[in-house]
Amino acid sequence: MEPRRVETVLGPVYSKPRKLIVLSIFEGHCLTVPIFSFNENGLKYKSNKGDFVKIEDSLIQDHPPPSENGYAPLTFSRAKEYRHFNNGFHVMSPSSYAHITFPVSFRYVHPCIIEGKITQDSLRDLIDLYNARAPVLSTARKRGNFAAKKPGNTKSALAHRGQSLGRDASLNWRAWAASK
């Protein structure tokens, strides 16, 4: 029997532990960006390389492969209890990328552990990339739905979307947007 497979009345369900970066905290859930290594292949077989940003473990002294898409990598610092690991799940793979166009809502009822954090500079870079790649809703209606348009000014993109990304990650978006 496979350890990641559980039989249900609807058929098999597969699960896998996933690393996530928390962008914003809300009541009952948080908005996150998932991290993938694609079986240690990085972005080698991806056509949408611009949807990802490399993430590097600050404790790994080896020279990791360069980013495959030109974005500056994010820096991850492990929590004290995981710093002694040299390999395994708690060590960020050199081929890890955060999928910035694939936000995931994570409910607090699910078990999780906090392995570390990204630096404040990395958080700012991640939020910049996230907002630059996110659709912005226009006020013009099309068939009863809001039509998406290309994002322009980051400040207006945040205001139109009504989100405060990074608000509870020690970064107030108003202060951040005002600095732009």
Coordinates of C-alpha atoms in Angstrom, one line a residue:
M1 CA 0.0 0.0 0.0
E2 CA 1.2 3.5 -0.9
P3 CA 1.8 5.7 2.2
R4 CA 0.3 8.8 0.3
R5 CA -2.8 7.0 -0.8
V6 CA -6.0 6.7 1.3
E7 CA -9.1 4.8 0.1
T8 CA -12.4 6.7 0.4
V9 CA -16.0 6.0 -0.8
L10 CA -15.3 8.2 -3.8
G11 CA -12.1 6.4 -4.7
P12 CA -8.4 6.8 -3.8
V13 CA -7.1 10.1 -2.5
Y14 CA -3.4 11.0 -2.7
S15 CA -1.8 13.4 -0.3
K16 CA 1.7 14.9 0.0
P17 CA 3.2 17.4 2.5
R18 CA 3.6 20.8 0.8
K19 CA 5.7 23.8 1.7
L20 CA 3.8 27.1 1.5
I21 CA 4.8 30.8 2.0
V22 CA 2.2 32.8 3.9
L23 CA 1.3 36.1 2.2
S24 CA -1.6 37.2 4.4
I25 CA -3.4 36.0 7.5
F26 CA -7.2 36.1 7.8
E27 CA -9.8 34.7 10.3
G28 CA -9.9 31.0 9.8
H29 CA -7.4 30.8 6.9
C30 CA -4.3 32.3 5.3
L31 CA -3.4 33.1 1.7
T32 CA -0.2 31.2 0.6
V33 CA 2.0 30.6 -2.3
P34 CA 3.1 26.9 -2.8
I35 CA 6.7 25.8 -3.3
F36 CA 7.5 23.1 -5.8
S37 CA 10.8 21.4 -6.9
F38 CA 9.1 19.3 -9.6
N39 CA 11.0 16.1 -8.6
E40 CA 14.3 18.0 -8.4
N41 CA 13.9 19.2 -12.0
G42 CA 13.2 22.9 -11.2
L43 CA 11.7 24.7 -14.2
K44 CA 13.5 22.5 -16.7
Y45 CA 10.2 21.2 -18.3
K46 CA 8.0 24.2 -17.6
S47 CA 6.9 26.6 -20.4
N48 CA 5.5 29.2 -17.9
K49 CA 8.8 30.0 -16.2
G50 CA 7.6 33.6 -15.4
D51 CA 5.0 32.2 -13.0
F52 CA 7.7 31.0 -10.6
V53 CA 10.4 32.5 -8.4
K54 CA 13.4 30.6 -7.1
I55 CA 13.7 30.1 -3.3
E56 CA 17.0 29.3 -1.6
D57 CA 17.9 28.0 1.9
S58 CA 20.2 30.5 3.6
L59 CA 22.1 27.7 5.3
I60 CA 23.1 25.9 2.1
Q61 CA 26.6 27.1 1.3
D62 CA 26.9 25.2 -2.0
H63 CA 26.5 27.3 -5.1
P64 CA 22.9 26.5 -6.2
P65 CA 22.0 26.5 -9.8
P66 CA 21.0 30.0 -11.1
S67 CA 17.4 31.0 -11.4
E68 CA 15.9 29.8 -14.7
N69 CA 13.8 32.9 -15.3
G70 CA 15.8 36.0 -14.4
Y71 CA 14.0 36.8 -11.1
A72 CA 16.2 37.3 -8.1
P73 CA 15.8 34.3 -5.7
L74 CA 13.9 34.5 -2.4
T75 CA 15.9 33.7 0.7
F76 CA 14.5 31.3 3.2
S77 CA 15.9 31.0 6.8
R78 CA 15.1 27.8 8.7
A79 CA 13.8 27.9 12.3
K80 CA 16.2 26.8 15.0
E81 CA 14.8 23.4 15.4
Y82 CA 15.4 22.5 11.7
R83 CA 18.9 24.1 11.3
H84 CA 20.7 20.8 12.1
F85 CA 19.2 18.9 9.2
N86 CA 21.4 18.4 6.1
N87 CA 18.9 16.7 3.9
G88 CA 15.3 15.6 3.8
F89 CA 12.0 17.4 3.9
H90 CA 13.0 20.3 6.2
V91 CA 15.9 21.4 3.8
M92 CA 14.8 23.5 0.9
S93 CA 15.8 21.8 -2.3
P94 CA 18.1 23.8 -4.6
S95 CA 15.5 23.3 -7.4
S96 CA 12.6 24.8 -5.3
Y97 CA 10.4 27.5 -6.8
A98 CA 7.4 29.4 -5.4
H99 CA 4.5 29.4 -7.8
I100 CA 3.5 33.0 -7.6
T101 CA 0.4 32.7 -9.9
F102 CA -1.1 29.8 -8.0
P103 CA -2.2 31.2 -4.6
V104 CA -3.7 28.6 -2.2
S105 CA -6.0 29.3 0.7
F106 CA -4.9 27.3 3.7
R107 CA -7.4 26.6 6.6
Y108 CA -6.1 26.6 10.1
V109 CA -8.0 23.4 10.9
H110 CA -5.3 21.5 8.9
P111 CA -2.1 20.5 10.7
C112 CA 1.0 22.4 9.8
I113 CA 4.4 23.3 11.1
I114 CA 6.4 26.5 10.7
E115 CA 9.8 25.6 9.4
G116 CA 11.2 29.1 9.0
K117 CA 10.6 32.3 7.1
I118 CA 11.7 34.3 4.1
T119 CA 13.5 37.6 4.7
Q120 CA 11.7 40.9 4.6
D121 CA 13.4 41.8 1.3
S122 CA 12.3 38.5 -0.1
L123 CA 8.7 39.1 1.1
R124 CA 8.6 42.5 -0.6
D125 CA 10.0 41.0 -3.8
L126 CA 7.4 38.1 -3.7
I127 CA 4.5 40.5 -3.1
D128 CA 5.8 42.7 -6.0
L129 CA 5.9 39.7 -8.3
Y130 CA 2.5 38.4 -7.1
N131 CA 0.8 41.7 -7.6
A132 CA 2.5 42.3 -11.0
R133 CA 1.2 38.9 -12.2
A134 CA -2.3 39.0 -10.7
P135 CA -5.4 40.0 -12.7
V136 CA -7.0 43.3 -11.7
L137 CA -10.8 43.6 -11.8
S138 CA -12.2 46.5 -13.9
T139 CA -15.3 48.3 -13.0
A140 CA -16.8 47.7 -16.4
R141 CA -19.2 44.7 -16.5
K142 CA -19.2 42.1 -19.2
R143 CA -22.1 39.6 -19.2
G144 CA -22.8 40.4 -15.5
N145 CA -19.2 39.5 -14.4
F146 CA -16.3 41.8 -13.7
A147 CA -13.9 41.7 -16.6
A148 CA -10.2 41.2 -16.0
K149 CA -7.7 43.7 -17.3
K150 CA -3.9 43.9 -17.3
P151 CA -2.6 45.3 -14.0
G152 CA -1.1 48.7 -14.2
N153 CA -0.1 50.7 -11.2
T154 CA 0.5 48.4 -8.2
K155 CA -1.2 50.7 -5.8
S156 CA -4.4 50.8 -7.8
A157 CA -4.1 47.0 -8.3
L158 CA -4.1 46.5 -4.6
A159 CA -7.0 48.9 -4.1
H160 CA -9.1 47.4 -6.8
R161 CA -8.6 43.9 -5.5
G162 CA -9.3 44.9 -1.9
Q163 CA -6.5 42.7 -0.6
S164 CA -3.8 43.5 1.8
L165 CA -1.1 41.1 1.0
G166 CA 1.7 40.8 3.5
R167 CA -0.3 42.7 6.1
D168 CA 0.3 40.1 8.9
A169 CA 3.8 39.1 7.7
S170 CA 5.3 42.3 9.2
L171 CA 4.6 44.3 6.1
N172 CA 1.7 46.7 5.9
W173 CA 0.7 47.1 2.3
R174 CA -0.2 50.8 2.7
A175 CA 3.2 51.6 4.0
W176 CA 4.8 49.4 1.3
A177 CA 2.6 50.9 -1.5
A178 CA 3.3 54.5 -0.3
S179 CA 7.1 53.8 -0.6
K180 CA 6.6 53.1 -4.3

